[in-house]
């Protein structure tokens, strides 16, 4: 679970309970106690399971993102531990496949989101970090991850082979401002993007 973002795993090696009476809570504003699962590698936020709650949702607390910007608070990161593990495993797979295409693009617009919903398979969505919403999509053997934030959207696009990556690069190229913002630091990725742009 820690691999994608080098988080500090707390549980099960150590049992750390974030309680309402603590002055400097990891889950500010949450009415009950929370079992801390992991902490972001710079301590910005933490993930945990609320205790005494029949719904095993995963919370995120600390400095988290909302559509209005960064706030100090607590919200649901995802519905349960299975979704948490699935999202982290998916992220690890997306970020470790090469070559990786990336973009720090314009804020996600409704038209782009509509195209992705209609033409891709949606995977678990999480909220609060590193964007206010993290969207995960699959298309033609490729993975597309979006860190949706106020003012910008970070894109991560990867696939198991260059043919699949080329196909998905052509698919995303007209979306948002990816025609100019998509990049790669891998020689194969750079060459692939040149071929895609040459068709314009």
Coordinates of N, CA, C and O in Angstrom, one line a residue:
X1 N 0.8 -1.2 0.0 CA 0.0 0.0 0.0 C 0.8 1.3 0.0 O 0.4 2.3 -0.5
X2 N 2.0 1.2 0.6 CA 2.9 2.4 0.7 C 3.6 2.7 -0.6 O 4.0 3.9 -0.8
X3 N 3.8 1.7 -1.5 CA 4.6 1.9 -2.6 C 4.4 3.1 -3.5 O 5.3 3.8 -3.9
X4 N 3.1 3.4 -3.9 CA 2.9 4.5 -4.8 C 3.4 5.8 -4.3 O 3.9 6.6 -5.1
X5 N 3.2 6.1 -3.1 CA 3.5 7.4 -2.6 C 4.5 7.4 -1.4 O 4.6 8.4 -0.7
X6 N 5.2 6.3 -1.1 CA 6.1 6.1 0.0 C 5.5 6.6 1.3 O 6.2 7.3 2.1
X7 N 4.3 6.2 1.6 CA 3.7 6.5 2.9 C 4.4 5.8 4.0 O 5.0 4.8 3.8
X8 N 4.1 6.3 5.2 CA 4.6 5.7 6.4 C 3.5 4.8 6.9 O 2.4 5.2 7.3
X9 N 3.7 3.4 6.8 CA 2.6 2.5 7.3 C 2.7 2.4 8.8 O 3.7 2.2 9.4
X10 N 1.6 2.6 9.4 CA 1.5 2.5 10.9 C 0.9 1.2 11.4 O 1.5 0.5 12.1
X11 N -0.3 0.8 10.9 CA -0.9 -0.4 11.3 C -0.6 -1.5 10.2 O -0.6 -1.2 9.0
X12 N -0.4 -2.8 10.6 CA -0.6 -3.4 11.9 C 0.7 -3.4 12.8 O 0.6 -3.9 14.0
X13 N 1.8 -2.9 12.4 CA 3.0 -3.0 13.2 C 2.8 -2.2 14.5 O 3.3 -2.6 15.6
X14 N 2.1 -1.1 14.5 CA 1.8 -0.3 15.7 C 0.4 0.1 15.7 O -0.2 0.4 14.6
X15 N -0.2 0.1 16.8 CA -1.6 0.5 17.0 C -1.6 2.0 17.5 O -1.2 2.2 18.6
X16 N -2.1 2.9 16.6 CA -2.1 4.3 17.0 C -3.5 4.8 16.9 O -4.1 4.7 15.8
X17 N -4.1 5.2 18.0 CA -5.5 5.7 18.0 C -5.5 7.2 18.1 O -4.9 7.8 19.0
X18 N -6.1 7.9 17.1 CA -6.3 9.3 17.1 C -7.6 9.6 17.9 O -8.7 9.3 17.4
X19 N -7.6 10.2 19.1 CA -8.7 10.4 19.9 C -9.2 11.9 19.9 O -8.4 12.8 19.7
X20 N -10.5 12.1 20.1 CA -11.1 13.4 20.1 C -10.4 14.4 21.1 O -10.4 15.6 20.8
X21 N -9.9 13.9 22.2 CA -9.4 14.8 23.2 C -8.0 15.2 22.9 O -7.4 16.1 23.6
X22 N -7.3 14.7 21.9 CA -6.0 15.1 21.6 C -5.9 16.5 21.0 O -6.8 16.9 20.2
X23 N -4.9 17.3 21.4 CA -4.9 18.7 21.0 C -4.5 18.8 19.5 O -5.0 19.7 18.8
X24 N -3.6 18.0 19.0 CA -3.1 18.0 17.7 C -3.5 16.8 16.9 O -2.7 15.9 16.7
X25 N -4.8 16.7 16.5 CA -5.3 15.5 15.9 C -4.9 15.3 14.5 O -4.7 16.3 13.7
X26 N -4.8 14.1 14.1 CA -4.5 13.7 12.7 C -5.8 13.8 11.9 O -5.8 13.9 10.7
X27 N -7.0 13.6 12.6 CA -8.3 13.7 12.0 C -9.1 14.8 12.6 O -10.1 14.5 13.3
X28 N -8.7 16.0 12.3 CA -9.4 17.2 13.0 C -10.9 17.2 12.6 O -11.3 17.0 11.5
X29 N -11.7 17.5 13.7 CA -13.1 17.7 13.5 C -13.9 16.4 13.5 O -15.1 16.4 13.6
X30 N -13.2 15.2 13.5 CA -14.0 14.0 13.6 C -14.4 13.7 15.0 O -13.6 13.8 15.9
X31 N -15.7 13.3 15.2 CA -16.3 13.2 16.5 C -15.8 12.0 17.3 O -15.7 12.1 18.5
X32 N -15.3 11.0 16.6 CA -14.9 9.8 17.3 C -13.4 9.5 17.2 O -12.7 10.2 16.6
X33 N -13.0 8.3 17.7 CA -11.6 7.9 17.6 C -11.4 7.2 16.3 O -12.3 6.6 15.7
X34 N -10.1 7.3 15.8 CA -9.8 6.7 14.5 C -8.5 5.9 14.6 O -7.5 6.4 15.2
X35 N -8.5 4.7 14.1 CA -7.3 3.9 14.0 C -6.5 4.3 12.8 O -7.0 4.3 11.7
X36 N -5.3 4.8 13.1 CA -4.4 5.3 12.0 C -3.8 4.2 11.2 O -3.1 3.3 11.8
X37 N -4.0 4.1 9.9 CA -3.4 3.1 9.1 C -2.1 3.5 8.5 O -1.1 2.8 8.6
X38 N -2.0 4.8 8.0 CA -0.8 5.3 7.4 C -0.8 6.8 7.4 O -1.8 7.4 7.6
X39 N 0.4 7.3 7.2 CA 0.6 8.8 7.2 C 1.4 9.1 5.9 O 2.3 8.4 5.6
X40 N 1.0 10.2 5.3 CA 1.6 10.7 4.1 C 3.1 10.9 4.4 O 3.5 11.3 5.5
X41 N 4.0 10.7 3.4 CA 5.4 10.7 3.6 C 6.0 12.0 4.2 O 7.1 12.0 4.8
X42 N 5.3 13.1 4.1 CA 5.7 14.4 4.7 C 4.8 14.8 5.9 O 5.0 15.9 6.4
X43 N 4.0 13.9 6.3 CA 3.1 14.1 7.4 C 1.9 15.1 7.2 O 1.3 15.5 8.1
X44 N 1.7 15.4 5.9 CA 0.6 16.3 5.5 C -0.8 15.8 5.9 O -1.6 16.5 6.4
X45 N -1.0 14.5 5.7 CA -2.3 13.9 6.0 C -2.1 12.5 6.5 O -1.0 11.9 6.4
X46 N -3.2 11.9 6.9 CA -3.2 10.5 7.4 C -4.5 9.8 6.9 O -5.5 10.4 6.7
X47 N -4.4 8.5 6.9 CA -5.6 7.6 6.5 C -5.9 6.8 7.7 O -5.0 6.3 8.5
X48 N -7.2 6.5 8.0 CA -7.5 5.7 9.1 C -9.0 5.2 9.0 O -9.7 5.6 8.1
X49 N -9.3 4.3 10.0 CA -10.6 3.7 10.0 C -11.3 4.2 11.3 O -10.7 4.1 12.4
X50 N -12.5 4.7 11.2 CA -13.2 5.2 12.4 C -13.6 4.1 13.3 O -14.1 3.0 12.8
X51 N -13.4 4.2 14.6 CA -13.7 3.1 15.5 C -15.2 3.3 16.0 O -15.7 4.4 16.0
X52 N -15.8 2.2 16.3 CA -17.2 2.3 16.8 C -18.2 2.6 15.7 O -19.3 3.2 15.9
X53 N -17.8 2.3 14.4 CA -18.6 2.7 13.3 C -18.9 1.4 12.5 O -17.9 0.7 12.1
X54 N -20.1 1.1 12.2 CA -20.4 -0.1 11.5 C -20.0 -0.1 10.0 O -19.8 -1.1 9.4
X55 N -19.8 1.1 9.5 CA -19.3 1.3 8.1 C -17.8 1.4 8.1 O -17.3 2.4 8.6
X56 N -17.1 0.4 7.5 CA -15.6 0.4 7.6 C -15.0 1.4 6.6 O -14.1 1.0 5.9
X57 N -15.5 2.6 6.5 CA -15.0 3.6 5.5 C -13.6 4.0 5.9 O -13.2 3.8 7.0
X58 N -12.8 4.4 4.9 CA -11.5 5.0 5.2 C -11.6 6.5 5.2 O -12.1 7.1 4.2
X59 N -11.0 7.1 6.2 CA -11.0 8.5 6.3 C -9.6 9.1 5.9 O -8.6 8.4 6.0
X60 N -9.6 10.3 5.5 CA -8.4 11.0 5.3 C -8.5 12.3 6.2 O -9.5 13.0 6.2
X61 N -7.4 12.6 6.9 CA -7.5 13.8 7.8 C -6.2 14.5 7.7 O -5.1 14.0 7.4
X62 N -6.2 15.8 8.1 CA -5.0 16.7 8.1 C -5.2 17.8 7.1 O -6.3 18.4 7.0
X63 N -4.2 18.1 6.3 CA -4.3 19.1 5.3 C -4.8 18.4 4.0 O -4.0 17.7 3.4
X64 N -6.0 18.6 3.7 CA -6.6 17.9 2.6 C -7.2 18.9 1.6 O -7.4 20.0 1.9
X65 N -7.5 18.3 0.4 CA -8.0 19.2 -0.7 C -9.5 19.1 -0.7 O -10.1 18.0 -0.7
X66 N -10.2 20.3 -0.9 CA -11.6 20.4 -1.3 C -11.6 21.2 -2.6 O -10.6 21.7 -3.0
X67 N -12.8 21.2 -3.2 CA -12.9 22.0 -4.4 C -12.6 23.5 -4.3 O -12.1 24.1 -5.2
X68 N -12.7 24.0 -3.0 CA -12.4 25.4 -2.8 C -10.9 25.6 -2.5 O -10.4 26.7 -2.4
X69 N -10.1 24.5 -2.3 CA -8.7 24.6 -2.0 C -8.3 23.7 -0.8 O -9.1 22.9 -0.3
X70 N -7.1 24.0 -0.3 CA -6.6 23.2 0.8 C -7.3 23.6 2.1 O -7.5 24.8 2.4
X71 N -7.7 22.7 3.0 CA -8.3 23.0 4.3 C -7.7 22.0 5.3 O -7.2 20.9 4.9
X72 N -7.8 22.3 6.6 CA -7.5 21.3 7.6 C -8.8 20.7 8.1 O -9.7 21.4 8.6
X73 N -8.9 19.4 7.9 CA -10.2 18.7 8.2 C -10.1 17.2 8.0 O -9.0 16.7 7.8
X74 N -11.2 16.6 8.0 CA -11.4 15.2 7.8 C -12.5 14.9 6.9 O -13.6 15.5 7.0
X75 N -12.4 13.9 6.0 CA -13.5 13.5 5.1 C -13.3 12.0 4.7 O -12.2 11.4 5.0
X76 N -14.3 11.5 4.1 CA -14.2 10.1 3.6 C -13.2 10.1 2.4 O -13.4 10.8 1.4
X77 N -12.2 9.2 2.4 CA -11.3 9.0 1.3 C -11.9 8.0 0.3 O -11.9 8.2 -0.9
X78 N -12.4 6.9 0.9 CA -13.1 5.9 0.0 C -14.1 5.1 0.9 O -14.1 5.2 2.2
X79 N -14.9 4.2 0.3 CA -16.0 3.6 1.0 C -15.5 2.5 2.0 O -16.2 2.3 3.0
X80 N -14.5 1.8 1.7 CA -14.0 0.7 2.7 C -12.6 0.3 2.4 O -11.9 0.8 1.5
X81 N -12.1 -0.6 3.2 CA -10.7 -1.0 3.1 C -10.4 -1.7 1.8 O -9.3 -1.5 1.3
X82 N -11.3 -2.4 1.3 CA -11.1 -3.1 0.0 C -10.9 -2.1 -1.1 O -10.0 -2.2 -2.0
X83 N -11.7 -1.0 -1.1 CA -11.5 0.1 -2.1 C -10.2 0.8 -1.9 O -9.5 1.2 -2.9
X84 N -9.8 1.0 -0.6 CA -8.5 1.6 -0.3 C -7.3 0.8 -0.9 O -6.5 1.4 -1.6
X85 N -7.3 -0.5 -0.6 CA -6.2 -1.4 -1.1 C -6.3 -1.4 -2.6 O -5.2 -1.3 -3.3
X86 N -7.5 -1.5 -3.2 CA -7.6 -1.6 -4.7 C -7.0 -0.3 -5.3 O -6.3 -0.4 -6.4
X87 N -7.4 0.9 -4.8 CA -6.9 2.1 -5.3 C -5.4 2.2 -5.2 O -4.7 2.6 -6.2
X88 N -4.8 1.8 -4.1 CA -3.4 1.9 -4.0 C -2.6 1.0 -4.9 O -1.6 1.3 -5.5
X89 N -3.2 -0.3 -5.1 CA -2.5 -1.2 -6.0 C -2.6 -0.7 -7.4 O -1.7 -0.8 -8.2
X90 N -3.8 -0.1 -7.7 CA -4.0 0.4 -9.1 C -3.0 1.6 -9.4 O -2.4 1.6 -10.4
X91 N -2.8 2.5 -8.4 CA -1.9 3.6 -8.5 C -0.5 3.1 -8.7 O 0.3 3.6 -9.6
X92 N -0.1 2.1 -7.9 CA 1.3 1.5 -8.1 C 1.5 0.9 -9.5 O 2.5 1.2 -10.1
X93 N 0.5 0.3 -10.0 CA 0.6 -0.3 -11.3 C 0.7 0.8 -12.4 O 1.5 0.8 -13.3
X94 N -0.2 1.9 -12.3 CA -0.2 3.0 -13.2 C 1.2 3.7 -13.2 O 1.7 4.0 -14.3
X95 N 1.7 4.0 -12.1 CA 2.9 4.8 -12.0 C 4.2 4.0 -12.3 O 5.2 4.6 -12.5
X96 N 4.1 2.7 -12.2 CA 5.3 1.9 -12.4 C 5.5 1.4 -13.9 O 6.5 0.9 -14.3
X97 N 4.4 1.5 -14.7 CA 4.5 1.1 -16.1 C 5.2 2.1 -16.9 O 5.0 3.3 -16.7
X98 N 6.1 1.7 -17.8 CA 6.8 2.6 -18.6 C 6.6 2.4 -20.1 O 6.3 1.3 -20.4
X99 N 6.8 3.4 -20.9 CA 7.0 4.8 -20.4 C 5.8 5.4 -19.9 O 4.7 5.0 -20.2
X100 N 6.0 6.5 -19.1 CA 4.9 7.2 -18.4 C 4.7 8.5 -19.1 O 5.7 9.3 -19.2
X101 N 3.5 8.8 -19.5 CA 3.1 10.2 -20.0 C 2.5 11.0 -18.9 O 1.7 10.4 -18.1
X102 N 2.9 12.3 -18.8 CA 2.4 13.1 -17.7 C 1.9 14.5 -18.2 O 2.4 14.9 -19.3
X103 N 1.1 15.1 -17.4 CA 0.8 16.5 -17.8 C 0.3 17.3 -16.5 O -0.4 16.7 -15.7
X104 N 0.7 18.5 -16.4 CA 0.1 19.4 -15.4 C -0.8 20.3 -16.3 O -0.3 21.3 -16.8
X105 N -2.0 19.9 -16.4 CA -2.9 20.5 -17.4 C -3.9 21.4 -16.7 O -3.9 21.6 -15.5
X106 N -4.7 22.0 -17.5 CA -5.8 22.9 -17.0 C -6.7 22.2 -16.1 O -6.8 20.9 -16.1
X107 N -7.5 22.9 -15.3 CA -8.4 22.3 -14.4 C -9.4 21.5 -15.2 O -9.8 21.8 -16.3
X108 N -9.8 20.3 -14.6 CA -10.6 19.4 -15.3 C -12.0 20.0 -15.7 O -12.7 20.5 -14.8
X109 N -12.3 19.9 -17.0 CA -13.6 20.5 -17.4 C -14.6 19.5 -17.6 O -14.3 18.3 -17.7
X110 N -15.9 19.9 -17.6 CA -17.0 19.0 -17.7 C -17.0 18.2 -19.0 O -17.3 17.0 -19.0
X111 N -16.6 18.8 -20.1 CA -16.5 18.1 -21.4 C -15.5 16.9 -21.4 O -15.8 15.8 -21.9
X112 N -14.3 17.2 -20.8 CA -13.3 16.1 -20.7 C -13.8 15.0 -19.9 O -13.6 13.8 -20.2
X113 N -14.4 15.3 -18.7 CA -14.9 14.3 -17.8 C -16.0 13.5 -18.5 O -16.0 12.3 -18.3
X114 N -16.8 14.1 -19.2 CA -17.9 13.4 -19.9 C -17.3 12.4 -20.9 O -17.8 11.3 -21.0
X115 N -16.3 12.8 -21.7 CA -15.7 11.9 -22.7 C -15.1 10.7 -22.0 O -15.2 9.5 -22.4
X116 N -14.4 10.9 -20.9 CA -13.7 9.8 -20.1 C -14.8 8.9 -19.6 O -14.7 7.6 -19.7
X117 N -15.9 9.4 -19.1 CA -17.0 8.6 -18.5 C -17.6 7.7 -19.6 O -18.0 6.6 -19.4
X118 N -17.8 8.3 -20.8 CA -18.4 7.6 -21.9 C -17.5 6.5 -22.6 O -18.0 5.5 -23.1
X119 N -16.2 6.8 -22.6 CA -15.3 6.0 -23.4 C -14.3 5.2 -22.7 O -13.5 4.5 -23.3
X120 N -14.3 5.3 -21.3 CA -13.3 4.5 -20.5 C -14.1 3.8 -19.4 O -15.2 4.1 -19.1
X121 N -13.4 2.8 -18.9 CA -13.9 2.1 -17.7 C -13.4 2.7 -16.5 O -12.2 2.9 -16.3
X122 N -14.3 3.1 -15.6 CA -13.9 3.8 -14.4 C -13.5 2.9 -13.3 O -14.1 1.8 -13.1
X123 N -12.4 3.2 -12.6 CA -11.9 2.4 -11.5 C -12.2 3.2 -10.2 O -12.7 4.3 -10.2
X124 N -11.8 2.7 -9.0 CA -12.1 3.4 -7.7 C -11.7 4.9 -7.7 O -10.6 5.2 -8.2
X125 N -12.6 5.7 -7.3 CA -12.3 7.2 -7.1 C -12.1 7.5 -5.7 O -12.8 6.9 -4.8
X126 N -11.1 8.3 -5.4 CA -10.9 8.7 -4.0 C -10.9 10.2 -3.9 O -10.8 10.9 -4.9
X127 N -11.0 10.7 -2.6 CA -11.1 12.2 -2.4 C -10.1 12.6 -1.3 O -9.7 11.8 -0.5
X128 N -9.8 13.9 -1.4 CA -9.0 14.6 -0.4 C -7.5 14.7 -0.6 O -6.9 15.6 0.0
X129 N -6.9 13.8 -1.4 CA -5.5 13.9 -1.6 C -5.1 12.9 -2.7 O -5.6 11.8 -2.7
X130 N -4.1 13.3 -3.6 CA -3.4 14.5 -3.7 C -4.2 15.6 -4.4 O -3.8 16.8 -4.5
X131 N -5.4 15.3 -5.0 CA -6.3 16.3 -5.5 C -7.6 16.2 -4.7 O -7.7 15.3 -3.9
X132 N -8.5 17.1 -4.9 CA -9.8 17.0 -4.2 C -10.5 15.7 -4.7 O -11.2 15.1 -3.9
X133 N -10.2 15.3 -5.9 CA -10.7 14.0 -6.4 C -9.6 13.3 -7.3 O -9.0 14.0 -8.1
X134 N -9.4 12.0 -7.1 CA -8.5 11.3 -7.9 C -9.4 10.3 -8.7 O -10.0 9.4 -8.2
X135 N -9.4 10.5 -10.0 CA -10.1 9.7 -11.0 C -9.2 8.7 -11.5 O -8.0 9.0 -11.9
X136 N -9.7 7.4 -11.7 CA -8.9 6.4 -12.3 C -9.7 5.7 -13.4 O -10.8 5.4 -13.2
X137 N -9.1 5.6 -14.6 CA -9.8 5.1 -15.8 C -8.9 4.1 -16.5 O -7.7 4.1 -16.4
X138 N -9.5 3.2 -17.3 CA -8.8 2.2 -18.1 C -9.4 2.3 -19.5 O -10.6 2.4 -19.6
X139 N -8.5 2.1 -20.5 CA -9.0 2.1 -21.9 C -8.0 1.4 -22.7 O -6.8 1.7 -22.7
X140 N -8.4 0.4 -23.4 CA -7.5 -0.4 -24.4 C -6.2 -0.8 -23.8 O -5.2 -0.7 -24.3
X141 N -6.3 -1.3 -22.5 CA -5.1 -1.8 -21.9 C -4.2 -0.8 -21.2 O -3.2 -1.1 -20.7
X142 N -4.7 0.5 -21.2 CA -3.9 1.6 -20.7 C -4.6 2.1 -19.4 O -5.8 1.9 -19.2
X143 N -3.9 2.8 -18.6 CA -4.4 3.4 -17.4 C -4.2 5.0 -17.5 O -3.2 5.5 -17.9
X144 N -5.3 5.6 -17.0 CA -5.3 7.1 -17.0 C -5.7 7.5 -15.6 O -6.8 7.3 -15.1
X145 N -4.8 8.2 -14.9 CA -5.1 8.7 -13.5 C -5.0 10.2 -13.5 O -4.1 10.9 -14.1
X146 N -6.1 10.8 -12.9 CA -6.2 12.3 -12.9 C -6.2 12.7 -11.4 O -7.1 12.3 -10.7
X147 N -5.3 13.7 -11.1 CA -5.4 14.3 -9.8 C -6.1 15.7 -10.0 O -5.5 16.6 -10.4
X148 N -7.4 15.6 -9.8 CA -8.3 16.8 -10.0 C -8.1 17.8 -8.9 O -8.5 17.5 -7.7
X149 N -7.6 19.0 -9.2 CA -7.4 20.0 -8.1 C -8.0 21.3 -8.6 O -8.3 21.5 -9.7
X150 N -8.1 22.2 -7.6 CA -8.5 23.6 -8.0 C -7.4 24.2 -8.8 O -6.2 24.3 -8.4
X151 N -7.8 24.7 -10.0 CA -6.8 25.4 -10.9 C -6.0 24.5 -11.8 O -5.4 25.1 -12.7
X152 N -5.9 23.2 -11.6 CA -5.1 22.4 -12.4 C -5.5 20.9 -12.3 O -6.2 20.6 -11.3
X153 N -5.1 20.1 -13.2 CA -5.4 18.7 -13.2 C -4.1 18.0 -13.6 O -3.6 18.2 -14.7
X154 N -3.5 17.1 -12.8 CA -2.3 16.3 -13.1 C -2.8 15.0 -13.8 O -3.6 14.3 -13.2
X155 N -2.2 14.7 -14.9 CA -2.5 13.5 -15.7 C -1.3 12.5 -15.6 O -0.2 13.0 -15.7
X156 N -1.6 11.2 -15.5 CA -0.6 10.2 -15.5 C -1.2 9.1 -16.4 O -2.3 8.5 -16.2
X157 N -0.5 8.8 -17.5 CA -1.0 7.8 -18.5 C 0.1 6.8 -18.7 O 1.2 7.1 -19.1
X158 N -0.3 5.5 -18.6 CA 0.7 4.5 -18.8 C 0.0 3.2 -19.4 O -1.2 3.1 -19.4
X159 N 0.8 2.3 -19.9 CA 0.3 1.1 -20.5 C 1.4 0.0 -20.4 O 2.6 0.3 -20.2
X160 N 1.0 -1.2 -20.6 CA 2.0 -2.3 -20.5 C 2.8 -2.4 -21.8 O 3.9 -3.1 -21.7
X161 N 2.4 -1.8 -22.9 CA 3.2 -1.9 -24.1 C 3.0 -0.6 -24.9 O 2.0 0.1 -24.7
X162 N 3.9 -0.3 -25.8 CA 3.9 0.9 -26.5 C 2.7 1.1 -27.5 O 2.2 2.2 -27.7
X163 N 2.2 -0.1 -28.0 CA 1.1 0.0 -28.9 C -0.2 0.5 -28.2 O -0.9 1.4 -28.6
X164 N -0.4 0.0 -27.0 CA -1.5 0.4 -26.1 C -1.3 1.9 -25.7 O -2.3 2.6 -25.7
X165 N -0.1 2.2 -25.4 CA 0.2 3.6 -24.9 C -0.1 4.6 -26.1 O -0.6 5.7 -25.9
X166 N 0.4 4.2 -27.3 CA 0.2 5.1 -28.5 C -1.3 5.3 -28.7 O -1.8 6.4 -29.0
X167 N -2.1 4.2 -28.6 CA -3.6 4.3 -28.8 C -4.2 5.3 -27.8 O -5.0 6.1 -28.1
X168 N -3.8 5.1 -26.5 CA -4.5 6.0 -25.5 C -3.9 7.4 -25.6 O -4.6 8.4 -25.3
X169 N -2.7 7.6 -26.0 CA -2.1 9.0 -26.2 C -2.9 9.7 -27.3 O -3.2 10.9 -27.2
X170 N -3.2 9.0 -28.4 CA -4.0 9.6 -29.4 C -5.4 9.9 -28.9 O -6.0 10.9 -29.3
X171 N -6.0 9.1 -28.0 CA -7.3 9.3 -27.5 C -7.3 10.6 -26.6 O -8.2 11.4 -26.6
X172 N -6.3 10.7 -25.7 CA -6.3 11.8 -24.7 C -5.8 13.1 -25.3 O -6.1 14.2 -24.8
X173 N -5.0 13.0 -26.4 CA -4.3 14.2 -27.0 C -5.3 15.4 -27.2 O -4.9 16.5 -26.9
X174 N -6.5 15.2 -27.8 CA -7.4 16.3 -28.0 C -8.1 16.8 -26.8 O -8.8 17.9 -26.8
X175 N -8.0 16.1 -25.6 CA -8.7 16.5 -24.4 C -8.0 17.6 -23.7 O -6.8 17.7 -23.7
X176 N -8.8 18.5 -23.0 CA -8.3 19.6 -22.2 C -7.2 20.3 -23.0 O -7.4 20.6 -24.2
X177 N -6.1 20.6 -22.4 CA -5.0 21.2 -23.1 C -3.8 20.3 -23.3 O -2.6 20.7 -23.3
X178 N -4.1 19.0 -23.3 CA -3.1 18.0 -23.4 C -2.2 18.0 -24.7 O -1.1 17.5 -24.7
X179 N -2.8 18.6 -25.7 CA -2.0 18.8 -27.0 C -0.7 19.5 -26.7 O 0.3 19.2 -27.4
X180 N -0.7 20.4 -25.7 CA 0.6 21.2 -25.4 C 1.2 20.8 -24.1 O 2.4 21.0 -23.9
X181 N 0.4 20.2 -23.2 CA 0.9 20.0 -21.8 C 1.4 18.6 -21.6 O 2.1 18.3 -20.6
X182 N 1.1 17.6 -22.4 CA 1.5 16.2 -22.2 C 3.0 16.1 -22.5 O 3.5 16.6 -23.5
X183 N 3.7 15.4 -21.6 CA 5.1 15.2 -21.8 C 5.6 13.9 -21.2 O 4.8 13.2 -20.5
X184 N 6.8 13.5 -21.5 CA 7.4 12.3 -20.9 C 8.9 12.5 -20.8 O 9.5 13.3 -21.5
X185 N 9.5 11.9 -19.8 CA 11.0 12.0 -19.6 C 11.7 10.7 -20.1 O 12.8 10.5 -19.8
X186 N 10.9 9.8 -20.7 CA 11.4 8.6 -21.2 C 11.6 8.7 -22.7 O 10.7 9.2 -23.4
X187 N 12.7 8.2 -23.3 CA 12.9 8.4 -24.7 C 11.8 7.8 -25.6 O 11.4 8.4 -26.6
X188 N 11.3 6.6 -25.2 CA 10.2 6.0 -25.9 C 8.9 6.9 -25.9 O 8.2 7.0 -26.8
X189 N 8.7 7.4 -24.7 CA 7.5 8.3 -24.5 C 7.6 9.6 -25.3 O 6.7 10.1 -25.9
X190 N 8.8 10.2 -25.3 CA 9.1 11.4 -26.1 C 8.8 11.1 -27.6 O 8.2 11.9 -28.3
X191 N 9.4 10.0 -28.1 CA 9.2 9.7 -29.5 C 7.7 9.4 -29.8 O 7.3 9.8 -30.9
X192 N 7.0 8.8 -28.9 CA 5.6 8.5 -29.1 C 4.8 9.8 -29.2 O 4.0 9.9 -30.1
X193 N 5.1 10.7 -28.3 CA 4.4 12.0 -28.4 C 4.7 12.8 -29.6 O 3.8 13.4 -30.2
X194 N 5.9 12.7 -30.1 CA 6.2 13.3 -31.4 C 5.4 12.8 -32.5 O 4.9 13.5 -33.4
X195 N 5.2 11.5 -32.6 CA 4.4 10.9 -33.6 C 3.0 11.3 -33.5 O 2.3 11.6 -34.5
X196 N 2.4 11.3 -32.3 CA 1.0 11.7 -32.1 C 0.8 13.2 -32.5 O -0.1 13.5 -33.2
X197 N 1.8 14.1 -32.2 CA 1.6 15.5 -32.5 C 1.9 15.7 -34.0 O 1.3 16.7 -34.5
X198 N 2.6 14.9 -34.6 CA 2.9 15.1 -36.1 C 1.6 14.9 -36.9 O 1.6 15.3 -38.0
X199 N 0.6 14.2 -36.3 CA -0.6 14.0 -37.1 C -1.5 15.2 -37.1 O -2.5 15.2 -37.8
X200 N -1.2 16.2 -36.2 CA -2.1 17.4 -36.1 C -2.0 18.2 -37.4 O -1.0 18.3 -38.1

